[in-house]
């Protein structure tokens, strides 16, 4: 077997629907440090190099919940990911050119790890991330929606994306009659989770 | 009838391998032993229809192995791909080196790490802690049986053991037989009015959830 194909047999490239954090760095130190900081059942850490980023993103079904990177250059496709999918992005060190406004940056690793854990532990309207994948709702119910997982983790900053990117999350909330919806925040213009009053309720008030 | 759970032991040093085999046999495991990565891969391949080890203990440094065509990274990657619900412990003298840890975690992102310098006893004690798991009012005993603590009733199916041992992680089951066993375990939990319930996530993925208000530890 050639070295290249052998490398792509590694577990970090296995397709999986569990919540994934793609840790992209040149030497792996970032991935190792993150693995030490995050409870393993909350998210899978995929420790990859810059040239493996696309393969790692493709392995995350439907997309990586979070990308954490380091170094002055971002993988070429990071901006594409940011412009199409609600992935939370954190960067250790100065933000790479072209993506600065959309990502969380910090010069200290403890801040980066703290940010990751804050996102993993966040609760919005009684909803929080379940172990591995999905969302735990009030009364012990569980649902799966990648866009809703992103909105909860990324709350309250939200995402610079069209509202239609959050249709599955909105559908889940509507079906379960949970009074929160993805909405555009007036101040930032980002899509965030916000309390929602149904038109029927508004009329009856 | 109880089937002793299988453990895959990959270690290139004969003496250490025999010590580990003895330790695990005393704990009523059925050890599958390999002194090289090639042999370990062959064991996984040849037994894939008949056995699924609940645990694999892999020495990272297999430089003494007679055949170095494959290495421990290949074994870990294969375990991650084909037996994702097997608990994997990788041990090494250099486990503190971040490059070693990075290579291990790239091969198997869910592998647990253990320092070889702590000795075999420490490894076996750690395994016991991993396998004697408690979830809500359930307890796994010696990696072989799930006990409903309030009634002392036992559930022997290894898929039930897998679910409890992996809690709160998601477990993917790879056959209809296994998913049927898991559903029967879910019914067993309901019949026993357990504080733990089975959550189906589709695509043969399941996990356990402790009902809110239930104590994390029944004792």
Short mmCIF file of C-alpha atoms in Angstrom, two decimals:
data_model
loop_
_atom_site.label_atom_id
_atom_site.label_comp_id
_atom_site.label_asym_id
_atom_site.label_seq_id
_atom_site.Cartn_x
_atom_site.Cartn_y
_atom_site.Cartn_z
CA UNK A 1 0.00 0.00 0.00
CA UNK A 2 1.35 3.45 -0.86
CA UNK A 3 2.04 5.88 1.97
CA UNK A 4 -0.59 8.35 0.73
CA UNK A 5 -3.43 5.87 0.56
CA UNK A 6 -2.34 4.38 3.90
CA UNK A 7 -2.57 7.84 5.48
CA UNK A 8 -6.15 8.21 4.29
CA UNK A 9 -7.11 4.95 6.03
CA UNK A 10 -6.51 6.70 9.36
CA UNK A 11 -9.41 7.00 11.79
CA UNK A 12 -9.53 10.80 11.46
CA UNK A 13 -10.83 10.38 7.90
CA UNK A 14 -13.62 7.92 8.72
CA UNK A 15 -17.03 9.21 7.72
CA UNK A 16 -19.17 9.69 10.79
CA UNK A 17 -22.21 11.64 11.91
CA UNK A 18 -20.90 12.35 15.40
CA UNK A 19 -20.15 15.94 16.31
CA UNK A 20 -16.66 16.65 14.98
CA UNK A 21 -14.03 19.25 15.70
CA UNK A 22 -11.44 19.44 12.94
CA UNK A 23 -8.14 20.55 14.51
CA UNK A 24 -5.84 21.75 11.77
CA UNK A 25 -2.20 22.46 12.54
CA UNK A 26 1.22 21.76 11.09
CA UNK A 27 2.52 19.48 13.83
CA UNK A 28 -0.49 18.04 15.67
CA UNK A 29 0.18 19.78 18.97
CA UNK A 30 -3.13 21.67 18.75
CA UNK A 31 -5.13 18.47 18.25
CA UNK A 32 -3.39 16.74 21.15
CA UNK A 33 -3.97 19.70 23.45
CA UNK A 34 -7.63 19.90 22.44
CA UNK A 35 -8.11 16.20 23.01
CA UNK A 36 -6.82 16.76 26.57
CA UNK A 37 -9.28 19.61 27.07
CA UNK A 38 -12.50 18.17 25.68
CA UNK A 39 -14.47 15.28 27.18
CA UNK A 40 -14.28 12.59 24.48
CA UNK A 41 -18.00 11.84 24.43
CA UNK A 42 -18.88 15.46 23.64
CA UNK A 43 -17.09 15.64 20.28
CA UNK A 44 -14.65 13.76 18.10
CA UNK A 45 -11.34 15.59 17.58
CA UNK A 46 -9.96 15.10 14.07
CA UNK A 47 -6.28 16.06 14.21
CA UNK A 48 -5.21 16.90 10.65
CA UNK A 49 -2.64 18.86 8.66
CA UNK A 50 -3.48 21.73 6.34
CA UNK A 51 -3.26 19.59 3.19
CA UNK A 52 -5.65 17.03 4.73
CA UNK A 53 -8.30 19.59 5.62
CA UNK A 54 -10.63 18.83 2.69
CA UNK A 55 -10.59 15.08 3.37
CA UNK A 56 -11.35 15.68 7.06
CA UNK A 57 -14.22 18.08 6.28
CA UNK A 58 -15.68 15.57 3.80
CA UNK A 59 -15.60 12.90 6.52
CA UNK A 60 -17.76 14.99 8.86
CA UNK A 61 -21.41 14.29 8.08
CA UNK A 62 -23.03 16.60 7.22
CA UNK A 63 -20.29 19.13 8.04
CA UNK A 64 -17.82 19.81 10.89
CA UNK A 65 -19.50 21.31 13.91
CA UNK A 66 -16.29 23.26 14.59
CA UNK A 67 -12.88 23.94 13.06
CA UNK A 68 -9.99 24.92 15.31
CA UNK A 69 -6.78 25.98 13.61
CA UNK A 70 -3.39 27.50 14.16
CA UNK A 71 -0.77 29.12 11.99
CA UNK A 72 -0.72 32.12 9.70
CA UNK A 73 -2.24 30.38 6.68
CA UNK A 74 -5.67 28.81 6.55
CA UNK A 75 -6.51 25.89 4.30
CA UNK A 76 -7.79 27.19 0.95
CA UNK A 77 -11.24 25.71 1.44
CA UNK A 78 -11.85 27.15 4.91
CA UNK A 79 -13.40 30.31 3.49
CA UNK A 80 -15.68 28.23 1.24
CA UNK A 81 -16.79 26.24 4.29
CA UNK A 82 -17.47 29.44 6.23
CA UNK A 83 -19.53 30.88 3.36
CA UNK A 84 -21.69 27.78 2.90
CA UNK A 85 -22.00 25.92 6.19
CA UNK A 86 -22.63 26.94 9.80
CA UNK A 87 -19.35 25.69 11.21
CA UNK A 88 -17.95 27.46 14.24
CA UNK A 89 -14.30 28.43 13.68
CA UNK A 90 -11.70 29.25 16.33
CA UNK A 91 -8.10 30.14 15.64
CA UNK A 92 -5.06 29.93 17.92
CA UNK A 93 -3.01 33.02 17.08
CA UNK A 94 -3.72 35.78 14.59
CA UNK A 95 -6.55 35.15 12.17
CA UNK A 96 -5.45 34.08 8.71
CA UNK A 97 -5.97 36.55 5.89
CA UNK A 98 -9.50 36.74 4.54
CA UNK A 99 -11.42 34.99 7.31
CA UNK A 100 -10.77 37.29 10.28
CA UNK A 101 -14.24 38.74 10.68
CA UNK A 102 -15.94 35.36 10.81
CA UNK A 103 -13.89 33.53 13.40
CA UNK A 104 -12.99 33.58 17.08
CA UNK A 105 -9.27 34.19 17.67
CA UNK A 106 -7.05 34.05 20.71
CA UNK A 107 -3.32 34.25 21.36
CA UNK A 108 -3.58 31.86 24.34
CA UNK A 109 -4.43 28.18 24.03
CA UNK A 110 -6.34 28.19 27.32
CA UNK A 111 -8.70 30.79 25.82
CA UNK A 112 -9.18 28.67 22.70
CA UNK A 113 -9.92 25.57 24.81
CA UNK A 114 -12.25 27.63 27.00
CA UNK A 115 -14.10 28.86 23.91
CA UNK A 116 -14.48 25.30 22.59
CA UNK A 117 -15.83 24.05 25.91
CA UNK A 118 -18.16 27.05 26.28
CA UNK A 119 -19.64 26.20 22.88
CA UNK A 120 -20.00 22.52 23.81
CA UNK A 121 -21.70 23.29 27.14
CA UNK A 122 -23.96 26.12 25.94
CA UNK A 123 -27.67 26.00 26.70
CA UNK A 124 -30.18 28.09 24.76
CA UNK A 125 -33.86 28.06 25.64
CA UNK A 126 -33.45 24.80 27.57
CA UNK A 127 -31.76 23.15 24.57
CA UNK A 128 -28.21 21.82 24.82
CA UNK A 129 -25.90 19.55 22.87
CA UNK A 130 -26.43 15.85 23.57
CA UNK A 131 -23.56 13.39 23.91
CA UNK A 132 -22.00 12.66 20.52
CA UNK A 133 -24.69 14.08 18.29
CA UNK A 134 -28.06 15.77 18.47
CA UNK A 135 -29.74 18.10 20.90
CA UNK A 136 -31.33 17.46 24.26
CA UNK A 137 -34.60 19.30 24.62
CA UNK A 138 -36.61 20.09 27.74
CA UNK A 139 -38.48 17.02 29.13
CA UNK A 140 -35.69 14.68 28.07
CA UNK A 141 -36.48 14.64 24.35
CA UNK A 142 -33.67 14.33 21.78
CA UNK A 143 -33.58 15.48 18.17
CA UNK A 144 -30.95 15.61 15.45
CA UNK A 145 -30.28 18.72 13.39
CA UNK A 146 -26.79 19.82 12.47
CA UNK A 147 -27.84 23.42 11.88
CA UNK A 148 -29.52 23.59 15.28
CA UNK A 149 -26.37 22.15 16.90
CA UNK A 150 -24.39 24.91 15.18
CA UNK A 151 -26.80 27.62 16.34
CA UNK A 152 -26.67 26.43 19.95
CA UNK A 153 -22.87 26.12 19.98
CA UNK A 154 -22.41 29.43 18.18
CA UNK A 155 -24.88 31.37 20.31
CA UNK A 156 -25.12 34.37 20.58
CA UNK A 157 -22.67 35.35 17.81
CA UNK A 158 -24.46 33.36 15.11
CA UNK A 159 -23.45 32.99 11.49
CA UNK A 160 -23.08 35.22 8.42
CA UNK A 161 -25.18 32.92 6.25
CA UNK A 162 -28.55 32.99 4.53
CA UNK A 163 -31.52 31.96 6.68
CA UNK A 164 -32.18 29.05 4.34
CA UNK A 165 -29.01 27.37 5.65
CA UNK A 166 -30.95 26.76 8.90
CA UNK A 167 -34.15 25.29 7.44
CA UNK A 168 -33.73 21.89 9.10
CA UNK A 169 -33.27 23.50 12.50
CA UNK A 170 -36.30 25.76 12.02
CA UNK A 171 -38.37 22.74 10.95
CA UNK A 172 -37.43 20.79 14.08
CA UNK A 173 -38.27 23.72 16.35
CA UNK A 174 -41.60 24.27 14.59
CA UNK A 175 -42.56 20.58 14.72
CA UNK A 176 -41.82 20.36 18.44
CA UNK A 177 -43.50 23.68 19.14
CA UNK A 178 -40.38 25.14 20.74
CA UNK A 179 -40.66 28.94 20.84
CA UNK A 180 -37.23 29.65 19.33
CA UNK A 181 -36.32 30.15 15.67
CA UNK A 182 -33.23 31.00 13.58
CA UNK A 183 -33.59 34.72 12.93
CA UNK A 184 -31.40 37.51 11.67
CA UNK A 185 -30.10 39.62 14.54
CA UNK A 186 -30.80 43.30 13.82
CA UNK A 187 -27.47 44.51 15.22
CA UNK A 188 -25.03 42.11 13.56
CA UNK A 189 -27.07 40.80 10.66
CA UNK A 190 -25.99 37.28 11.64
CA UNK A 191 -28.42 34.40 11.93
CA UNK A 192 -28.95 33.51 15.60
CA UNK A 193 -31.42 31.58 17.69
CA UNK A 194 -33.99 33.97 19.14
CA UNK A 195 -37.29 33.66 21.02
CA UNK A 196 -40.21 33.50 18.65
CA UNK A 197 -43.88 34.28 19.09
CA UNK A 198 -46.12 32.55 16.54
CA UNK A 199 -48.35 34.84 14.44
CA UNK A 200 -51.41 33.14 15.96
CA UNK A 201 -50.23 33.98 19.46
CA UNK A 202 -49.50 37.56 18.43
CA UNK A 203 -53.04 37.95 17.11
CA UNK A 204 -54.59 36.42 20.23
CA UNK A 205 -52.58 38.78 22.44
CA UNK B 1 -24.62 -18.84 29.59
CA UNK B 2 -21.91 -16.21 29.77
CA UNK B 3 -19.34 -15.84 27.00
CA UNK B 4 -16.07 -14.47 28.26
CA UNK B 5 -15.43 -11.10 26.58
CA UNK B 6 -12.54 -11.06 24.15
CA UNK B 7 -9.57 -8.77 24.49
CA UNK B 8 -7.07 -8.21 21.70
CA UNK B 9 -3.51 -7.89 23.06
CA UNK B 10 -0.84 -6.57 20.69
CA UNK B 11 2.64 -6.59 22.22
CA UNK B 12 5.98 -7.47 20.62
CA UNK B 13 7.74 -8.45 23.87
CA UNK B 14 7.02 -12.12 24.67
CA UNK B 15 7.41 -11.79 28.41
CA UNK B 16 5.13 -8.74 28.65
CA UNK B 17 2.57 -10.38 26.37
CA UNK B 18 2.45 -13.49 28.57
CA UNK B 19 2.08 -11.35 31.69
CA UNK B 20 -0.81 -9.47 30.09
CA UNK B 21 -2.42 -12.69 28.90
CA UNK B 22 -2.26 -14.08 32.44
CA UNK B 23 -3.66 -10.89 33.95
CA UNK B 24 -6.61 -10.84 31.55
CA UNK B 25 -7.31 -14.57 31.86
CA UNK B 26 -7.51 -14.16 35.63
CA UNK B 27 -10.12 -11.47 34.96
CA UNK B 28 -12.06 -14.04 32.88
CA UNK B 29 -11.31 -12.45 29.51
CA UNK B 30 -10.57 -14.49 26.44
CA UNK B 31 -7.28 -13.03 25.12
CA UNK B 32 -6.49 -12.88 21.40
CA UNK B 33 -2.75 -12.27 21.32
CA UNK B 34 -0.48 -10.92 18.59
CA UNK B 35 3.25 -10.16 18.60
CA UNK B 36 3.15 -8.12 15.41
CA UNK B 37 0.80 -5.75 13.63
CA UNK B 38 0.53 -8.20 10.76
CA UNK B 39 -0.69 -10.94 13.11
CA UNK B 40 -3.11 -8.53 14.80
CA UNK B 41 -4.59 -7.47 11.45
CA UNK B 42 -4.94 -11.10 10.48
CA UNK B 43 -6.74 -11.88 13.78
CA UNK B 44 -9.15 -8.99 13.21
CA UNK B 45 -9.80 -10.06 9.62
CA UNK B 46 -10.16 -13.78 10.31
CA UNK B 47 -12.42 -13.34 13.31
CA UNK B 48 -14.59 -10.53 12.05
CA UNK B 49 -17.65 -12.75 11.67
CA UNK B 50 -17.20 -14.69 14.88
CA UNK B 51 -15.79 -12.29 17.41
CA UNK B 52 -15.71 -8.64 18.27
CA UNK B 53 -13.30 -7.86 21.10
CA UNK B 54 -14.75 -5.47 23.67
CA UNK B 55 -11.24 -4.23 24.36
CA UNK B 56 -7.91 -3.92 22.54
CA UNK B 57 -4.62 -3.18 24.25
CA UNK B 58 -2.00 -2.12 21.71
CA UNK B 59 1.68 -1.45 22.31
CA UNK B 60 2.59 1.58 20.22
CA UNK B 61 6.22 0.56 19.71
CA UNK B 62 6.30 -2.79 17.88
CA UNK B 63 9.94 -2.51 16.77
CA UNK B 64 10.79 -5.99 18.15
CA UNK B 65 8.17 -7.63 15.94
CA UNK B 66 9.53 -10.12 13.41
CA UNK B 67 7.45 -8.57 10.63
CA UNK B 68 7.37 -4.78 10.28
CA UNK B 69 5.40 -4.49 7.08
CA UNK B 70 2.47 -3.12 9.11
CA UNK B 71 2.68 -1.12 12.30
CA UNK B 72 0.52 -0.28 15.31
CA UNK B 73 -0.95 2.72 13.49
CA UNK B 74 -2.36 0.32 10.86
CA UNK B 75 -3.89 -1.84 13.61
CA UNK B 76 -5.48 1.21 15.26
CA UNK B 77 -6.85 2.50 11.96
CA UNK B 78 -8.33 -0.92 11.25
CA UNK B 79 -9.92 -1.10 14.70
CA UNK B 80 -11.39 2.39 14.22
CA UNK B 81 -12.85 1.38 10.88
CA UNK B 82 -14.06 -2.16 11.51
CA UNK B 83 -14.67 -2.46 15.26
CA UNK B 84 -15.55 1.09 16.20
CA UNK B 85 -17.26 -0.01 19.40
CA UNK B 86 -14.16 -1.75 20.76
CA UNK B 87 -12.52 0.19 23.61
CA UNK B 88 -8.90 0.75 22.62
CA UNK B 89 -6.01 1.44 24.97
CA UNK B 90 -2.64 2.30 23.46
CA UNK B 91 0.34 2.14 25.74
CA UNK B 92 3.82 3.38 25.20
CA UNK B 93 6.97 4.44 27.04
CA UNK B 94 6.76 7.74 25.11
CA UNK B 95 3.12 8.55 25.67
CA UNK B 96 4.06 12.03 26.90
CA UNK B 97 5.51 13.03 23.51
CA UNK B 98 2.89 15.01 21.62
CA UNK B 99 4.05 13.60 18.27
CA UNK B 100 3.38 10.05 19.49
CA UNK B 101 0.00 11.09 20.86
CA UNK B 102 -0.88 12.88 17.66
CA UNK B 103 -0.01 9.81 15.56
CA UNK B 104 -2.10 7.58 17.84
CA UNK B 105 -5.08 9.90 17.81
CA UNK B 106 -4.93 10.32 14.05
CA UNK B 107 -5.00 6.55 13.63
CA UNK B 108 -7.78 6.06 16.20
CA UNK B 109 -9.34 9.30 17.46
CA UNK B 110 -11.14 7.51 20.32
CA UNK B 111 -8.15 5.55 21.65
CA UNK B 112 -7.29 5.90 25.33
CA UNK B 113 -3.63 6.43 26.20
CA UNK B 114 -1.70 4.66 28.92
CA UNK B 115 1.86 5.12 30.14
CA UNK B 116 3.75 1.81 29.89
CA UNK B 117 6.06 2.93 32.68
CA UNK B 118 3.14 2.55 35.12
CA UNK B 119 3.28 -1.25 34.65
CA UNK B 120 0.86 -4.06 33.77
CA UNK B 121 -1.06 -3.97 37.04
CA UNK B 122 -1.95 -0.34 36.51
CA UNK B 123 -3.15 -1.20 33.00
CA UNK B 124 -5.37 -4.03 34.22
CA UNK B 125 -6.78 -1.84 36.99
CA UNK B 126 -7.60 0.80 34.42
CA UNK B 127 -9.36 -1.76 32.25
CA UNK B 128 -11.39 -2.88 35.27
CA UNK B 129 -12.43 0.72 35.88
CA UNK B 130 -13.44 1.13 32.23
CA UNK B 131 -15.46 -2.09 32.17
CA UNK B 132 -17.04 -2.00 35.64
CA UNK B 133 -19.17 0.91 34.56
CA UNK B 134 -22.23 2.20 36.40
CA UNK B 135 -25.02 4.07 34.64
CA UNK B 136 -28.14 5.08 36.58
CA UNK B 137 -29.42 1.94 38.29
CA UNK B 138 -27.33 -0.36 36.04
CA UNK B 139 -23.92 -1.85 36.69
CA UNK B 140 -21.63 -3.87 34.46
CA UNK B 141 -19.86 -6.67 36.27
CA UNK B 142 -16.46 -7.82 35.00
CA UNK B 143 -17.30 -6.76 31.48
CA UNK B 144 -19.75 -9.63 30.99
CA UNK B 145 -23.15 -8.87 32.47
CA UNK B 146 -25.43 -5.89 33.04
CA UNK B 147 -27.09 -5.89 36.46
CA UNK B 148 -30.22 -3.93 37.35
CA UNK B 149 -29.13 -3.03 40.87
CA UNK B 150 -32.58 -2.61 42.56
CA UNK B 151 -33.81 -6.06 41.43
CA UNK B 152 -30.42 -7.84 40.97
CA UNK B 153 -31.72 -9.09 37.61
CA UNK B 154 -29.04 -9.76 35.01
CA UNK B 155 -28.89 -9.14 31.27
CA UNK B 156 -26.15 -11.13 29.59
CA UNK B 157 -26.06 -9.97 26.00
CA UNK B 158 -22.70 -8.47 25.03
CA UNK B 159 -24.37 -5.69 23.03
CA UNK B 160 -26.05 -4.52 26.25
CA UNK B 161 -22.64 -4.57 27.94
CA UNK B 162 -21.23 -2.50 25.08
CA UNK B 163 -23.91 0.15 25.49
CA UNK B 164 -23.34 0.50 29.23
CA UNK B 165 -19.56 0.46 28.97
CA UNK B 166 -19.60 3.17 26.30
CA UNK B 167 -22.10 5.44 28.06
CA UNK B 168 -22.63 8.31 27.26
CA UNK B 169 -21.10 7.71 23.84
CA UNK B 170 -23.06 6.53 20.82
CA UNK B 171 -22.58 2.93 19.77
CA UNK B 172 -23.12 1.82 16.17
CA UNK B 173 -24.22 -1.81 15.77
CA UNK B 174 -23.31 -3.60 12.58
CA UNK B 175 -25.87 -6.35 12.15
CA UNK B 176 -29.60 -6.95 12.42
CA UNK B 177 -28.91 -9.53 15.11
CA UNK B 178 -27.09 -6.93 17.21
CA UNK B 179 -29.78 -4.26 16.77
CA UNK B 180 -32.48 -6.79 17.72
CA UNK B 181 -30.50 -7.60 20.86
CA UNK B 182 -30.24 -3.90 21.63
CA UNK B 183 -33.98 -3.41 21.23
CA UNK B 184 -34.63 -6.37 23.53
CA UNK B 185 -32.32 -4.72 26.05
CA UNK B 186 -34.40 -1.53 25.70
CA UNK B 187 -37.55 -3.53 26.45
CA UNK B 188 -35.80 -5.16 29.42
CA UNK B 189 -34.98 -1.68 30.78
CA UNK B 190 -38.63 -0.63 30.43
CA UNK B 191 -39.90 -3.83 32.10
CA UNK B 192 -37.57 -3.21 35.03
CA UNK B 193 -38.68 0.41 35.30
CA UNK B 194 -35.00 1.34 35.04
CA UNK B 195 -33.79 4.90 35.40
CA UNK B 196 -31.91 4.31 32.13
CA UNK B 197 -33.55 4.27 28.74
CA UNK B 198 -32.43 3.36 25.26
CA UNK B 199 -32.20 6.20 22.73
CA UNK B 200 -32.28 5.27 19.04
CA UNK B 201 -30.51 7.74 16.75
CA UNK B 202 -31.21 5.93 13.47
CA UNK B 203 -28.77 4.10 11.19
CA UNK B 204 -28.21 1.44 13.89
CA UNK B 205 -26.86 4.06 16.29
CA UNK B 206 -27.94 3.88 19.92
CA UNK B 207 -26.97 5.30 23.25
CA UNK B 208 -28.25 5.20 26.81
CA UNK B 209 -29.75 8.14 28.64
CA UNK B 210 -30.32 8.48 32.37
CA UNK B 211 -33.78 9.87 33.07
CA UNK B 212 -33.63 13.29 34.68
CA UNK B 213 -34.13 13.15 38.41
CA UNK B 214 -32.55 9.70 38.60
CA UNK B 215 -29.45 9.29 40.69
CA UNK B 216 -26.24 8.80 38.74
CA UNK B 217 -25.18 6.12 41.20
CA UNK B 218 -27.77 3.80 42.71
CA UNK B 219 -25.64 2.81 45.69
#
